[in-house]
Structure formats: C-alpha cells, structure tokens
CSV table of C-alpha atoms in Angstrom, one decimal:
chain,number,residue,atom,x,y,z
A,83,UNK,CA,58.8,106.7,72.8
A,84,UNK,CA,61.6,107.3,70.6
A,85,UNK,CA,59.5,110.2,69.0
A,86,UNK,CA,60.7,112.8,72.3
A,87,UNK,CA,63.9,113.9,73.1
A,88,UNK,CA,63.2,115.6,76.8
A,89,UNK,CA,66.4,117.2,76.0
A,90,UNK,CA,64.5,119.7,74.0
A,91,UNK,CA,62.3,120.4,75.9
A,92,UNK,CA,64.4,121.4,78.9
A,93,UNK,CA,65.6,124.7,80.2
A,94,UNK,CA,69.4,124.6,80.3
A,95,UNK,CA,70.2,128.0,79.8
A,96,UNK,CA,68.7,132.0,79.0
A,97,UNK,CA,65.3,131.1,76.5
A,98,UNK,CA,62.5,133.1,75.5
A,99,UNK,CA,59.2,131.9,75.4
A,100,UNK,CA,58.3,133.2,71.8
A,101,UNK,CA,61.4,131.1,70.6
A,102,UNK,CA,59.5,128.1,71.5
A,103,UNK,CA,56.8,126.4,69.8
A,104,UNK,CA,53.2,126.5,71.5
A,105,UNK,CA,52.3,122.9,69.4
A,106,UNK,CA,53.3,119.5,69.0
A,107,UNK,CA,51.9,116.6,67.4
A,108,UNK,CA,55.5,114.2,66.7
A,109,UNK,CA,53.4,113.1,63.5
A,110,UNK,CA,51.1,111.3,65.1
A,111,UNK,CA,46.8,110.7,65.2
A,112,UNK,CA,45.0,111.5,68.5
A,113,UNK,CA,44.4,107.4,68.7
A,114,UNK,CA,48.4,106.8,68.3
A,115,UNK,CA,49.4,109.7,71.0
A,116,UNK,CA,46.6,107.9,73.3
A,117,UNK,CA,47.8,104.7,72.9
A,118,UNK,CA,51.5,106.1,73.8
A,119,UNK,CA,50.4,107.6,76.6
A,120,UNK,CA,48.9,104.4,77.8
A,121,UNK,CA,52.0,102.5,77.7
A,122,UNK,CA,54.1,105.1,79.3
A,123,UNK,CA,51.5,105.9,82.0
A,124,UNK,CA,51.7,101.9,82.9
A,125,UNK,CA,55.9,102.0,82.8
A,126,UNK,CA,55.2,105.0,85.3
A,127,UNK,CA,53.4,103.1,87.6
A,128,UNK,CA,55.7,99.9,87.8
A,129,UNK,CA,58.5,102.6,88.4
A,130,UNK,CA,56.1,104.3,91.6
A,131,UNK,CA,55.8,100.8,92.6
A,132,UNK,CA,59.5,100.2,92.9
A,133,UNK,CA,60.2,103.4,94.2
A,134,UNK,CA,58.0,102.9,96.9
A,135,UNK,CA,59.4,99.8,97.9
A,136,UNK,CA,63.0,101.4,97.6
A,137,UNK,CA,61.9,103.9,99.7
A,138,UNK,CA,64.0,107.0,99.5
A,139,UNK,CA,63.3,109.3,97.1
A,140,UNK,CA,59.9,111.1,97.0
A,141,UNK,CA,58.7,112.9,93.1
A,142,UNK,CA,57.9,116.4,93.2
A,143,UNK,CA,55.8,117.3,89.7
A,144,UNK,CA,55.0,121.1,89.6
A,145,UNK,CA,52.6,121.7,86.7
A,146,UNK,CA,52.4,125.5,85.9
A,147,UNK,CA,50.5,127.3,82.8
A,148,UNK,CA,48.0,130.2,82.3
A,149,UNK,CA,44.1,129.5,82.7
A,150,UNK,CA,43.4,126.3,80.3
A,151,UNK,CA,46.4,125.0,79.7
A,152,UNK,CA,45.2,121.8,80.3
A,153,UNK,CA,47.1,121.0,84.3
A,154,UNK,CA,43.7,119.3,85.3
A,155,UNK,CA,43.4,116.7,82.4
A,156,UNK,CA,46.7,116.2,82.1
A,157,UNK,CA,46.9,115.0,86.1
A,158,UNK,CA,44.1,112.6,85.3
A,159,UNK,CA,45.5,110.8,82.4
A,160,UNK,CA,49.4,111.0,83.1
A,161,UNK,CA,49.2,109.7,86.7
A,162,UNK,CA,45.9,107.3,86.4
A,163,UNK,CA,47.3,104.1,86.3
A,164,UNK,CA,49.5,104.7,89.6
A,165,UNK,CA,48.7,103.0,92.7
A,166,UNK,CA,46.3,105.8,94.2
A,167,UNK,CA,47.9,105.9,97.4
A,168,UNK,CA,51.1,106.6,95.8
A,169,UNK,CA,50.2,110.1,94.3
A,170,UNK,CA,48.9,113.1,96.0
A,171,UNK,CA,47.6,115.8,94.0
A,172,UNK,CA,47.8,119.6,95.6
A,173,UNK,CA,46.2,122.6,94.0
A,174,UNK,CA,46.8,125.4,95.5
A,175,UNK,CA,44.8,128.4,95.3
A,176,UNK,CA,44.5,132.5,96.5
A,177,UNK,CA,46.2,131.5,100.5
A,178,UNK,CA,43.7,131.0,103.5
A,179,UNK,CA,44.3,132.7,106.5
A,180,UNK,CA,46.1,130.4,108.2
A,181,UNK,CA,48.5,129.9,105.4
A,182,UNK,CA,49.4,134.0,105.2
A,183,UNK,CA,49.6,133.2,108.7
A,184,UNK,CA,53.0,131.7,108.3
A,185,UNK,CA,56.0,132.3,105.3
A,186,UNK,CA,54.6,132.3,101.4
A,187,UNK,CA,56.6,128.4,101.1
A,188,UNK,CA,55.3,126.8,104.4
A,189,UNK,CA,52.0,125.8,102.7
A,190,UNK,CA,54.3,123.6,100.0
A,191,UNK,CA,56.8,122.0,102.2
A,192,UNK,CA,53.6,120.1,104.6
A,193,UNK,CA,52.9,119.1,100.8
A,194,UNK,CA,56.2,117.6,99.9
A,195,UNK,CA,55.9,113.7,98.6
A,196,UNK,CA,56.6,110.9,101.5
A,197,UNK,CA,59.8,109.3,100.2
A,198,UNK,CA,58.2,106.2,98.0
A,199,UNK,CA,55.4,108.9,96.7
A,200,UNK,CA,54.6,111.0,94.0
A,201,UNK,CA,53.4,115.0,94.8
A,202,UNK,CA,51.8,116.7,91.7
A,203,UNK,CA,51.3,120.5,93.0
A,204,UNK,CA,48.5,121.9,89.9
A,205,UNK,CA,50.0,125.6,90.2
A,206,UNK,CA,52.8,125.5,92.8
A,207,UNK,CA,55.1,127.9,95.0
A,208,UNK,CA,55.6,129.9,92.0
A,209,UNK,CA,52.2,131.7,91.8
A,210,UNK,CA,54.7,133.8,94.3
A,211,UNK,CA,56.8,135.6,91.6
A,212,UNK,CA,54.1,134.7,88.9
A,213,UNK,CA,50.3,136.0,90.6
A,214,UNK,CA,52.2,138.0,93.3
A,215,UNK,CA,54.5,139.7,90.3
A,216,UNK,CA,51.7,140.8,88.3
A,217,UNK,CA,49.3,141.7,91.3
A,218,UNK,CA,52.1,143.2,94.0
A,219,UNK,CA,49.2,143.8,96.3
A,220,UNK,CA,48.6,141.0,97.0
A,221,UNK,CA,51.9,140.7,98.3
A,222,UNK,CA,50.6,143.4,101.7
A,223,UNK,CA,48.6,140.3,102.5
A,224,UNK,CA,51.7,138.6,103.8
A,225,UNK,CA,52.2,140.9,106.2
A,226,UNK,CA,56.5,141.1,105.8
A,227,UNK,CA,58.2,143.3,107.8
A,228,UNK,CA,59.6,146.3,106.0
A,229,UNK,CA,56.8,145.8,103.2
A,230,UNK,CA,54.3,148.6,103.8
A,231,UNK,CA,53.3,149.6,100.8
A,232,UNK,CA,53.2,148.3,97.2
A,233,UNK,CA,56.5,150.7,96.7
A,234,UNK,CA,58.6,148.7,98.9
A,235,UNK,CA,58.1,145.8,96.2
A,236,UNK,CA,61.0,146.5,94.1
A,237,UNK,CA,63.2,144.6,91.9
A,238,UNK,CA,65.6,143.2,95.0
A,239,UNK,CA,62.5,141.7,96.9
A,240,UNK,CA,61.7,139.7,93.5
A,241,UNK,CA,65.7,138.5,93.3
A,242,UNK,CA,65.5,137.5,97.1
A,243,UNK,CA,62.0,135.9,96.2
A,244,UNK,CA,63.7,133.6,93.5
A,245,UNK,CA,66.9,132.9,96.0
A,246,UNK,CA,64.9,131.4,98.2
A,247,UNK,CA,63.1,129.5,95.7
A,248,UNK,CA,66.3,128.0,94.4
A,249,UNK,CA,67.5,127.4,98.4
A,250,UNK,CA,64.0,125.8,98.7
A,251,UNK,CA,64.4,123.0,96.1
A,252,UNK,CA,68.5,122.7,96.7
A,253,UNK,CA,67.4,121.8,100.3
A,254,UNK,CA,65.0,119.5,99.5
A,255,UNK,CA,66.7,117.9,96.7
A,256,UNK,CA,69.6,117.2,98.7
A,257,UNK,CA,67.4,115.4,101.1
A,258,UNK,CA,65.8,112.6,98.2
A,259,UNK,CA,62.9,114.7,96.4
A,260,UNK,CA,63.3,114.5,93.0
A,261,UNK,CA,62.1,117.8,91.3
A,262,UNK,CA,60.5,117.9,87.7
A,263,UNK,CA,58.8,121.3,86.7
A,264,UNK,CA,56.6,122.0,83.7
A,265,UNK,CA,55.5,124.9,82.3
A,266,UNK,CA,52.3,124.4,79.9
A,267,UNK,CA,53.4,126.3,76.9
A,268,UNK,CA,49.5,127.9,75.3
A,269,UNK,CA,48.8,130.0,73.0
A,270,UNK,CA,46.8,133.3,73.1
A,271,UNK,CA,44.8,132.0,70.5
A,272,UNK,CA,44.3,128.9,71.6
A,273,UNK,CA,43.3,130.5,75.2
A,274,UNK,CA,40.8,132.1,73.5
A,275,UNK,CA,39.1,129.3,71.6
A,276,UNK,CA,39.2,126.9,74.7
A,277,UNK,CA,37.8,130.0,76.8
A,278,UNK,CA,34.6,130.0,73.7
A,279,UNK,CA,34.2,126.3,74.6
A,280,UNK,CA,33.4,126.8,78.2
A,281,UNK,CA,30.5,129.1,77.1
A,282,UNK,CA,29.5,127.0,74.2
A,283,UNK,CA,29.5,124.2,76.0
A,284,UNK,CA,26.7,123.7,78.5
A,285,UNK,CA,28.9,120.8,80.5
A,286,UNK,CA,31.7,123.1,80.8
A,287,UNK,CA,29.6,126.1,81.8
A,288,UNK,CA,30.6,125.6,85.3
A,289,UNK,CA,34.5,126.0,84.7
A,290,UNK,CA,34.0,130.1,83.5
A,291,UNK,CA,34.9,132.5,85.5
A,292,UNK,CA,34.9,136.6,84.2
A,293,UNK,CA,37.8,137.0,86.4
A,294,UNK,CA,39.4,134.4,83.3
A,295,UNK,CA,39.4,137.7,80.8
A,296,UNK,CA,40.5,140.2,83.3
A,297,UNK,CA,43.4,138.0,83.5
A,298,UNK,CA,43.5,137.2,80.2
A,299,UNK,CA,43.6,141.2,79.7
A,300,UNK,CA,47.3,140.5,80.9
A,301,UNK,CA,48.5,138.0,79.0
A,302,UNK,CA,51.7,139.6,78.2
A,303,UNK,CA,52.6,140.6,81.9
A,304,UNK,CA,52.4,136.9,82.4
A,305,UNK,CA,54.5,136.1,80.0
A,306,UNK,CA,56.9,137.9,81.0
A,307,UNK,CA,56.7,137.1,84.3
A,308,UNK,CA,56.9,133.2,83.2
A,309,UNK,CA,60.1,134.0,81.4
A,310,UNK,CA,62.1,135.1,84.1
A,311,UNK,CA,60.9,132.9,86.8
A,312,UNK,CA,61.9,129.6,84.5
A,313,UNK,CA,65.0,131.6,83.4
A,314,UNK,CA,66.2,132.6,87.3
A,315,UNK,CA,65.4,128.8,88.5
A,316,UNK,CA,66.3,126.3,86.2
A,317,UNK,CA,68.6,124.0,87.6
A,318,UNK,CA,69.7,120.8,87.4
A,319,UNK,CA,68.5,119.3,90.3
A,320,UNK,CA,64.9,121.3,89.5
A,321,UNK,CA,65.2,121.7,86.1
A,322,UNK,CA,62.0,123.6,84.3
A,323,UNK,CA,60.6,122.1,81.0
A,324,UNK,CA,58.3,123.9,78.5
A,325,UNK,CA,55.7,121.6,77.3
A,326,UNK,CA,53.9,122.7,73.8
A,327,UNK,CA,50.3,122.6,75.4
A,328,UNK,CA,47.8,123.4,72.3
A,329,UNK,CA,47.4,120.2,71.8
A,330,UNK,CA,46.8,118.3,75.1
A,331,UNK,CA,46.9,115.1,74.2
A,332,UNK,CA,50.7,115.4,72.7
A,333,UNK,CA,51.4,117.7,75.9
A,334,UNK,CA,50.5,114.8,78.4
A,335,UNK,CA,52.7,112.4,76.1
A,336,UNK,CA,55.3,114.8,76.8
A,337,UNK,CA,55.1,115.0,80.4
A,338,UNK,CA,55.0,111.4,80.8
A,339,UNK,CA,58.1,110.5,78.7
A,340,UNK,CA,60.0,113.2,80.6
A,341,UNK,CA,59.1,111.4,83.8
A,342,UNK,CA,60.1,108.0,83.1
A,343,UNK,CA,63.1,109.0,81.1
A,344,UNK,CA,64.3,110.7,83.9
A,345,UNK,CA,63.5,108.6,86.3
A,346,UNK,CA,64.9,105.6,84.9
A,347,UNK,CA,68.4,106.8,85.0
A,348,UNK,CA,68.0,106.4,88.9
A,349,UNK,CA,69.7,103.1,89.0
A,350,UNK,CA,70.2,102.7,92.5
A,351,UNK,CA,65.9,102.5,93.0
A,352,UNK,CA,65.7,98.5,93.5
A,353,UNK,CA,63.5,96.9,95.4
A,354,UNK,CA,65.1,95.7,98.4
A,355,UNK,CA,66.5,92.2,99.1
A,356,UNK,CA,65.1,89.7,101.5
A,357,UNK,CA,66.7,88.8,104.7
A,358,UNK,CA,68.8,85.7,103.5
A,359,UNK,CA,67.3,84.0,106.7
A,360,UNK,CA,64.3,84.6,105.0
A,361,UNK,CA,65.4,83.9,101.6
A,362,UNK,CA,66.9,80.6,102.5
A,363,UNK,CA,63.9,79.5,104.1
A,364,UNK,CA,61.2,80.7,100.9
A,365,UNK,CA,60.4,76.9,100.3
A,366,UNK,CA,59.7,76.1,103.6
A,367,UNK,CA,57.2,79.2,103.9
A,368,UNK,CA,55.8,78.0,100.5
A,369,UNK,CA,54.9,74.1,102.4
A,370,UNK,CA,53.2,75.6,105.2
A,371,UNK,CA,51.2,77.8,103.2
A,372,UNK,CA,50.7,74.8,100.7
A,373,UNK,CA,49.3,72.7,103.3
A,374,UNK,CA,46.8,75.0,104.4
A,375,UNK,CA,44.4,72.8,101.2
A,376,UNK,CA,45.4,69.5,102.7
C-alpha cells in the first residue's frame, strides 16, 4: 500500500506518546482499508509459505496496548489467511505457579517461533516493566533474592529489568528470530466508549470485567510506563512501532504493511533448490506418475 510509510511509525529514537497521533484513516472508507488488508494479509501468507520452506528465520510479533485496543481482532484478521500451522498465537496472562516457578522470561523463550513460523505473543514479556511497574507487588511473587519488600523495587531493578530485555531479543535475534513489536496507540476516550459497548452490548457482555476501570483509574501510570519501556528498548533488531489504534480497521492495515515491508527486504528467504539429480530427472518422475492412468 503506497498509502504507509512504516518509517513513521517506527521508534528510532526519544518520543512521547502524546506527540503521536491515537487515529488514522490514510483517507480511506472502511470497505477500501478491508479490501487492503485482504491483499496484504494474502502477500503475508505466500511470504510464511516461503519462509517456511527457507527455513531459518522464525517471526516474533509482540502486540502490546491497554484493555481494548483491539490485539484480539487484530490477530484474527492480520494473520487469517496464513497456513494455520504456521502461526502460533500466545497470550499470556497473570503467571501460573509453575511459571513464577522459574525466571519472569522463561515462560516466552518455550514460546519462541520454530524457524519457518510465525509467534504472535497478545501481551508479551513486557507486562514485566509495564503490569509489574505499575503493581510492584506483584513483583514479591517472583520470589528474587534480595527483593523482600516492595522497597527494594527501585529505579536500578527496573534498568536491570530492561537490560535483560534488550540481551533477551539481541540473543535471540542473532540466532534467526526476527522481532517486530507494536504498541496499540488508544485513546482515553476511545477506551471509554469501547468499555460502554461491552455493557451495551449483550454479545459483548462476556468481555467486561470491573477490574477494566480500576485499571483504567491508572491510565496515566500506564502511560508512562509504556513510554519508557518503548523508549529504553527500541532497537534495530527489535524495533517498537506505535500503531494509531482508534480506528481498528486502519490499525490492522498498519500492522500488516509493516510486516511484509519488512520482511520483504529479507532477500536471502528463497525456497530451496532441488537436488540437480533430482532436477535432471523431473521428466522422468513426471512419466511414471503419468502412467499411473494408462
């Protein structure tokens, strides 16, 4: 789509969230962003197909935002025309005991895309400086030595916390994952009208929870806390982008076009060349087969 520049979208250096805009429409009707989508979402798969054939790099798509931001929808329609076996989608939510059971990243690297596959993780290893930053008690949980109390949570542990973030995505960048993260740009108000339609409407009833307003209650702490995570882990091998998300369908467009524009710049993700045995011997496989009807 020659509409998106992902460029602008990206996090390349210091940015503020209010500096950027919550909305996006590139000019276009819902039935035209659909129909882009559509096309993209189709280029996406032929890529997933190649690169699993290619078979060395594995997609890692983090999907962050605050409650309704629209991660859930946008998995379904971005990723539905991919081979379903090529896409795994994680979501991962308040830790079980056997995850606090070992270090806060262990329950994201058994997640990690096969090389040839795509990983979509709907809220990923930052809920750890994002959840964990607003809520520091929850951080007792994990049960790290020389954390006893929600006063040993100071400034350094959050620093360390985004270190070995960054060491977490070098590492795994370095060994073929390729690492695109989105942050789902909403608006308060907009939070607030999609938060009326889950009472209005009786077949979204299910989705409302009150804990959404508590959290909503600190919508600013959030924001903050979004700010400095992007801003402390954007890099160019995991580079952050933040997606205008009021209006979902553009946002999803948005997503998609970052993906194959990024990907495609991967020229070395071929599929691989027959044996020339094999390929000097293609018309005599074709006979046998042929003669199978005879």
């Amino acid at each position: 789509m020659d509409k998106i520049d992902s460029t602008s979208f990206l996090v390349d250096a210091q940015t503020t969230l209010t500096s950027r805009s919550t909305y996006e429409d590139f000019g276009l009707t819902n039935k035209e962003l659909k129909k882009e989508l559509e096309k993209t979402s189709k280029q996406l798969a032929e890529f997933q197909d190649t690169l699993y054939a290619h078979g060395k790099y594995g997609v890692l798509v983090c999907l962050q935002g605050m409650d309704t931001a629209g991660k859930d929808s946008l998995i379904r329609e971005v990723f539905k025309e991919l081979n379903a076996r090529g896409v795994e989608v994680h979501s991962f939510k308040v830790p079980t005991k056997l995850e606090l059971d070992h270090d806060y990243l262990w329950r994201h690297y058994i997640a990690l895309p096969a090389r040839g596959k795509f990983s979509v993780f709907n809220r990923t290893h930052y809920e750890n400086v994002l959840v964990t930053k607003v809520h520091p008690q929850y951080i007792l949980g994990e049960n790290i030595p020389g954390i006893n109390s929600v006063e040993d949570i100071d400034d350094a542990f959050w620093e360390k916390r985004y270190r070995q973030i960054n060491d977490f995505e070098r590492h795994i960048a370095e060994n073929g994952t390729l690492i695109f993260k989105f942050f789902l740009h909403l608006s308060k108000e907009e939070q607030r009208q999609r938060l009326l339609r889950r009472l209005e409407l009786r077949e979204k009833n299910w989705k409302f929870s009150p804990s959404d307003l508590k959290e909503r209650q600190l919508w600013d702490k959030y924001q903050v806390c979004y700010e400095q995570a992007i801003n402390n882990t954007s890099k160019p091998h995991a580079p952050w982008y933040v997606v205008p998300a009021d209006n979902k369908k553009a946002a999803r467009v948005i997503v998609a076009e970052i993906l194959l524009q990024s990907l495609k710049k991967y020229k070395d993700v071929k599929e691989p060349e027959l044996d020339d045995e094999i390929k000097a011997n293609l018309e005599i496989f074709k006979q046998q087969l042929e003669k199978e009807n005879e």
